[in-house]
PDB file of C-alpha atoms in Angstrom:
ATOM      1  CA  MET A  10     116.519  79.472  87.230  1.00 35.00           C
ATOM      2  CA  THR A  11     114.399  79.538  90.360  1.00 38.00           C
ATOM      3  CA  SER A  12     110.667  79.906  90.474  1.00 40.00           C
ATOM      4  CA  GLU A  13     108.898  82.643  92.390  1.00 43.00           C
ATOM      5  CA  GLY A  14     107.706  80.079  94.940  1.00 45.00           C
ATOM      6  CA  SER A  15     111.234  78.911  95.686  1.00 45.00           C
ATOM      7  CA  ASN A  16     112.421  82.538  96.044  1.00 48.00           C
ATOM      8  CA  THR A  17     109.655  83.150  98.567  1.00 50.00           C
ATOM      9  CA  THR A  18     110.688  80.052 100.509  1.00 50.00           C
ATOM     10  CA  ALA A  19     114.317  81.228 100.443  1.00 89.00           C
ATOM     11  CA  ILE A  20     113.365  84.419 102.274  1.00 95.00           C
ATOM     12  CA  LYS A  21     113.528  83.817 106.003  1.00 96.00           C
ATOM     13  CA  LEU A  22     111.478  85.988 108.346  1.00 97.00           C
ATOM     14  CA  ARG A  23     112.728  86.528 111.876  1.00 97.00           C
ATOM     15  CA  VAL A  24     112.689  88.834 114.860  1.00 97.00           C
ATOM     16  CA  PRO A  25     115.293  91.590 114.376  1.00 97.00           C
ATOM     17  CA  VAL A  26     118.368  91.821 116.591  1.00 97.00           C
ATOM     18  CA  LYS A  27     120.410  94.905 117.404  1.00 95.00           C
ATOM     19  CA  ASP A  28     123.103  93.798 114.943  1.00 95.00           C
ATOM     20  CA  ASP A  29     120.531  94.500 112.206  1.00 96.00           C
ATOM     21  CA  GLY A  30     120.443  98.232 113.023  1.00 95.00           C
ATOM     22  CA  TYR A  31     123.122  99.376 110.603  1.00 96.00           C
ATOM     23  CA  ARG A  32     121.926  96.914 107.951  1.00 96.00           C
ATOM     24  CA  LEU A  33     118.448  98.422 108.298  1.00 96.00           C
ATOM     25  CA  TYR A  34     119.921 101.894 107.859  1.00 95.00           C
ATOM     26  CA  GLN A  35     121.551 100.719 104.605  1.00 95.00           C
ATOM     27  CA  LEU A  36     118.368  98.986 103.414  1.00 96.00           C
ATOM     28  CA  ILE A  37     116.291 102.146 103.899  1.00 95.00           C
ATOM     29  CA  ALA A  38     118.904 104.120 101.937  1.00 94.00           C
ATOM     30  CA  GLU A  39     118.452 101.647  99.055  1.00 93.00           C
ATOM     31  CA  CYS A  40     114.649 101.944  99.098  1.00 92.00           C
ATOM     32  CA  PRO A  41     113.738 105.471  98.053  1.00 85.00           C
ATOM     33  CA  PRO A  42     111.473 107.309  98.689  1.00 84.00           C
ATOM     34  CA  LEU A  43     111.456 105.938 102.264  1.00 87.00           C
ATOM     35  CA  ASP A  44     112.347 108.502 104.900  1.00 86.00           C
ATOM     36  CA  PRO A  45     115.706 107.686 106.497  1.00 89.00           C
ATOM     37  CA  ASN A  46     116.015 107.533 110.253  1.00 90.00           C
ATOM     38  CA  SER A  47     119.218 107.913 112.240  1.00 95.00           C
ATOM     39  CA  ILE A  48     121.344 104.812 112.766  1.00 95.00           C
ATOM     40  CA  TYR A  49     120.566 105.128 116.465  1.00 96.00           C
ATOM     41  CA  CYS A  50     116.829 105.067 115.718  1.00 95.00           C
ATOM     42  CA  ASN A  51     117.333 101.952 113.576  1.00 95.00           C
ATOM     43  CA  LEU A  52     119.240 100.325 116.446  1.00 96.00           C
ATOM     44  CA  LEU A  53     116.282 101.007 118.748  1.00 96.00           C
ATOM     45  CA  GLN A  54     113.858  99.613 116.171  1.00 95.00           C
ATOM     46  CA  CYS A  55     115.939  96.425 116.106  1.00 96.00           C
ATOM     47  CA  SER A  56     116.259  96.126 119.878  1.00 96.00           C
ATOM     48  CA  HIS A  57     113.552  97.920 121.896  1.00 96.00           C
ATOM     49  CA  PHE A  58     110.871  97.280 119.258  1.00 96.00           C
ATOM     50  CA  ALA A  59     112.159  93.964 117.898  1.00 97.00           C
ATOM     51  CA  GLU A  60     109.127  91.873 118.876  1.00 97.00           C
ATOM     52  CA  THR A  61     106.892  94.004 116.652  1.00 97.00           C
ATOM     53  CA  GLY A  62     109.397  94.163 113.803  1.00 97.00           C
ATOM     54  CA  VAL A  63     110.332  91.700 111.092  1.00 98.00           C
ATOM     55  CA  ALA A  64     113.659  91.180 109.350  1.00 98.00           C
ATOM     56  CA  ALA A  65     113.590  89.325 106.028  1.00 98.00           C
ATOM     57  CA  GLU A  66     116.809  87.693 104.847  1.00 96.00           C
ATOM     58  CA  MET A  67     117.704  86.068 101.576  1.00 94.00           C
ATOM     59  CA  ASP A  68     121.151  84.587 100.990  1.00 91.00           C
ATOM     60  CA  GLY A  69     122.474  86.501 104.007  1.00 91.00           C
ATOM     61  CA  ASP A  70     121.182  89.867 102.748  1.00 94.00           C
ATOM     62  CA  LEU A  71     118.553  91.939 104.515  1.00 96.00           C
ATOM     63  CA  VAL A  72     115.922  92.268 101.763  1.00 97.00           C
ATOM     64  CA  GLY A  73     112.964  93.385 103.827  1.00 97.00           C
ATOM     65  CA  PHE A  74     112.090  94.962 107.126  1.00 98.00           C
ATOM     66  CA  ILE A  75     109.041  96.206 108.967  1.00 98.00           C
ATOM     67  CA  SER A  76     109.356  98.334 112.067  1.00 96.00           C
ATOM     68  CA  GLY A  77     106.406  98.773 114.349  1.00 96.00           C
ATOM     69  CA  TYR A  78     105.224  98.989 117.926  1.00 97.00           C
ATOM     70  CA  ILE A  79     102.168  98.694 120.129  1.00 98.00           C
ATOM     71  CA  PRO A  80     101.274 102.192 121.372  1.00 97.00           C
ATOM     72  CA  PRO A  81     100.940 102.153 125.197  1.00 96.00           C
ATOM     73  CA  GLN A  82      97.578 103.948 124.966  1.00 97.00           C
ATOM     74  CA  GLN A  83      96.256 101.434 122.379  1.00 97.00           C
ATOM     75  CA  PRO A  84      97.191  97.879 123.440  1.00 97.00           C
ATOM     76  CA  GLU A  85      94.803  96.460 120.816  1.00 97.00           C
ATOM     77  CA  THR A  86      96.712  98.162 117.973  1.00 98.00           C
ATOM     78  CA  VAL A  87     100.027  97.530 116.292  1.00 98.00           C
ATOM     79  CA  PHE A  88     101.388 100.625 114.554  1.00 98.00           C
ATOM     80  CA  VAL A  89     103.500  99.946 111.462  1.00 98.00           C
ATOM     81  CA  TRP A  90     106.205 102.586 111.329  1.00 94.00           C
ATOM     82  CA  GLN A  91     107.989 101.649 108.114  1.00 95.00           C
ATOM     83  CA  VAL A  92     107.908  98.921 105.466  1.00 96.00           C
ATOM     84  CA  ALA A  93     111.003  98.358 103.341  1.00 96.00           C
ATOM     85  CA  VAL A  94     111.445  95.751 100.616  1.00 96.00           C
ATOM     86  CA  HIS A  95     114.653  95.793  98.588  1.00 95.00           C
ATOM     87  CA  GLU A  96     114.298  95.237  94.841  1.00 93.00           C
ATOM     88  CA  LYS A  97     115.783  91.731  95.367  1.00 92.00           C
ATOM     89  CA  GLY A  98     112.726  90.812  97.452  1.00 92.00           C
ATOM     90  CA  ARG A  99     110.010  92.491  95.408  1.00 92.00           C
ATOM     91  CA  GLY A 100     107.246  90.797  93.433  1.00 90.00           C
ATOM     92  CA  GLN A 101     106.791  87.970  95.934  1.00 90.00           C
ATOM     93  CA  GLY A 102     104.242  89.349  98.377  1.00 94.00           C
ATOM     94  CA  LEU A 103     106.983  89.806 100.971  1.00 97.00           C
ATOM     95  CA  ALA A 104     105.584  92.987 102.545  1.00 97.00           C
ATOM     96  CA  LYS A 105     102.193  91.407 103.213  1.00 97.00           C
ATOM     97  CA  ARG A 106     103.849  88.238 104.460  1.00 96.00           C
ATOM     98  CA  MET A 107     105.824  90.350 106.965  1.00 98.00           C
ATOM     99  CA  LEU A 108     102.647  92.147 108.124  1.00 98.00           C
ATOM    100  CA  LYS A 109     100.959  88.801 108.758  1.00 97.00           C
ATOM    101  CA  GLU A 110     104.062  87.577 110.601  1.00 97.00           C
ATOM    102  CA  ILE A 111     103.802  90.479 113.053  1.00 97.00           C
ATOM    103  CA  VAL A 112     100.123  90.022 113.913  1.00 97.00           C
ATOM    104  CA  ALA A 113     100.627  86.261 114.358  1.00 96.00           C
ATOM    105  CA  ARG A 114     103.227  86.748 117.099  1.00 96.00           C
ATOM    106  CA  ASP A 115     102.494  86.194 120.790  1.00 96.00           C
ATOM    107  CA  VAL A 116     103.281  89.848 121.533  1.00 96.00           C
ATOM    108  CA  CYS A 117     100.261  90.728 119.343  1.00 97.00           C
ATOM    109  CA  LYS A 118      97.862  88.222 120.923  1.00 95.00           C
ATOM    110  CA  ASN A 119      95.534  91.069 121.995  1.00 95.00           C
ATOM    111  CA  VAL A 120      95.944  93.067 118.781  1.00 97.00           C
ATOM    112  CA  THR A 121      92.782  93.471 116.708  1.00 97.00           C
ATOM    113  CA  HIS A 122      93.785  96.564 114.712  1.00 98.00           C
ATOM    114  CA  MET A 123      96.704  97.840 112.662  1.00 98.00           C
ATOM    115  CA  GLU A 124      97.568 101.472 112.002  1.00 98.00           C
ATOM    116  CA  THR A 125     100.092 103.208 109.791  1.00 97.00           C
ATOM    117  CA  THR A 126     100.572 106.554 108.099  1.00 96.00           C
ATOM    118  CA  ILE A 127     100.968 106.973 104.344  1.00 95.00           C
ATOM    119  CA  THR A 128     101.327 109.930 102.006  1.00 93.00           C
ATOM    120  CA  GLU A 129      98.562 110.331  99.442  1.00 92.00           C
ATOM    121  CA  ASP A 130     100.839 109.493  96.485  1.00 91.00           C
ATOM    122  CA  ASN A 131     102.372 106.285  97.895  1.00 91.00           C
ATOM    123  CA  GLU A 132     100.419 103.885  95.696  1.00 92.00           C
ATOM    124  CA  ALA A 133     102.429 100.805  96.680  1.00 91.00           C
ATOM    125  CA  SER A 134     101.695 101.285 100.389  1.00 94.00           C
ATOM    126  CA  TRP A 135      98.007 101.975  99.794  1.00 96.00           C
ATOM    127  CA  ALA A 136      97.771  98.768  97.732  1.00 96.00           C
ATOM    128  CA  LEU A 137      99.634  96.759 100.393  1.00 97.00           C
ATOM    129  CA  PHE A 138      97.434  97.833 103.284  1.00 98.00           C
ATOM    130  CA  ARG A 139      94.201  97.524 101.283  1.00 97.00           C
ATOM    131  CA  SER A 140      95.215  93.984 100.326  1.00 97.00           C
ATOM    132  CA  PHE A 141      96.123  93.157 103.937  1.00 97.00           C
ATOM    133  CA  ALA A 142      92.735  94.480 105.120  1.00 97.00           C
ATOM    134  CA  ARG A 143      90.931  92.327 102.521  1.00 97.00           C
ATOM    135  CA  ASP A 144      92.907  89.238 103.521  1.00 96.00           C
ATOM    136  CA  MET A 145      92.094  89.874 107.176  1.00 96.00           C
ATOM    137  CA  GLY A 146      88.405  90.481 106.424  1.00 96.00           C
ATOM    138  CA  ALA A 147      88.717  93.891 108.071  1.00 97.00           C
ATOM    139  CA  GLU A 148      87.565  97.414 107.392  1.00 97.00           C
ATOM    140  CA  LEU A 149      90.113 100.074 106.391  1.00 98.00           C
ATOM    141  CA  THR A 150      89.451 103.684 107.353  1.00 97.00           C
ATOM    142  CA  TYR A 151      91.705 106.720 106.993  1.00 96.00           C
ATOM    143  CA  HIS A 152      91.956 110.441 107.577  1.00 95.00           C
ATOM    144  CA  GLU A 153      94.612 113.122 107.329  1.00 88.00           C
ATOM    145  CA  HIS A 154      96.735 112.888 110.475  1.00 88.00           C
ATOM    146  CA  PHE A 155      99.992 114.819 110.036  1.00 82.00           C
ATOM    147  CA  GLU A 156      99.446 117.904 107.876  1.00 83.00           C
ATOM    148  CA  LYS A 157     102.143 119.213 105.521  1.00 76.00           C
ATOM    149  CA  GLU A 158     102.265 122.795 106.805  1.00 85.00           C
ATOM    150  CA  THR A 159     101.221 122.329 110.429  1.00 79.00           C
ATOM    151  CA  HIS A 160     103.291 119.261 111.306  1.00 74.00           C
ATOM    152  CA  PHE A 161     106.064 119.145 108.693  1.00 79.00           C
ATOM    153  CA  GLY A 162     106.715 122.861 108.180  1.00 86.00           C
ATOM    154  CA  GLY A 163     105.954 122.388 104.489  1.00 85.00           C
ATOM    155  CA  GLU A 164     108.926 120.014 104.067  1.00 85.00           C
ATOM    156  CA  HIS A 165     107.009 116.717 103.792  1.00 84.00           C
ATOM    157  CA  ASP A 166     103.685 115.735 102.265  1.00 81.00           C
ATOM    158  CA  SER A 167     100.730 115.196 104.574  1.00 85.00           C
ATOM    159  CA  GLU A 168     100.401 111.715 106.069  1.00 90.00           C
ATOM    160  CA  PHE A 169      97.088 109.883 106.303  1.00 94.00           C
ATOM    161  CA  LEU A 170      96.429 107.600 109.278  1.00 96.00           C
ATOM    162  CA  LEU A 171      95.061 104.242 108.120  1.00 98.00           C
ATOM    163  CA  ARG A 172      93.295 102.001 110.619  1.00 98.00           C
ATOM    164  CA  ILE A 173      92.535  98.383 109.763  1.00 98.00           C
ATOM    165  CA  GLY A 174      90.287  96.270 111.929  1.00 97.00           C
ATOM    166  CA  PRO A 175      88.923  94.650 113.793  1.00 97.00           C
ATOM    167  CA  PHE A 176      90.462  91.399 112.583  1.00 95.00           C
ATOM    168  CA  THR A 177      91.131  87.977 113.993  1.00 85.00           C
ATOM    169  CA  LYS A 178      94.292  85.920 113.670  1.00 73.00           C
ATOM    170  CA  SER A 179      92.527  82.881 112.168  1.00 60.00           C
ATOM    171  CA  VAL A 180      92.705  84.379 108.655  1.00 45.00           C
TER     172      VAL A 180
END
């Protein structure tokens, strides 16, 4: 039997590579209610946006992934597109560990804020980003950003834009 600490150590965080694209597609499919993207989109997340993404592996399996990017108009902000943690990687603080991994990277040296969008009922994501904000000693603000009827044609719940910051990397 392994302890939680040894499981956490066994999970390796790394920069994604394009060979992770299809594995990411499969991971998202195994993590409902996450919105699936096309395989091509996942390939781009693992290649064009790799430096602001994190792949988490355990025993050769992809058990976690964060996709994100730095919006060209906001070089001080990293936008977190999607957070996925397979049930094999849950209960170990993996999602927050991956968030901290991203902001610690050289590509994020000028980043002082993080943004993401979350539906109102996604309690796990709200808890994750509130906890991250606390750990970073940063304020969290939010407002409705993509509206159900206007932006999703009534086919998806409204998404709230969360903004965390400013923060420093010394935390």
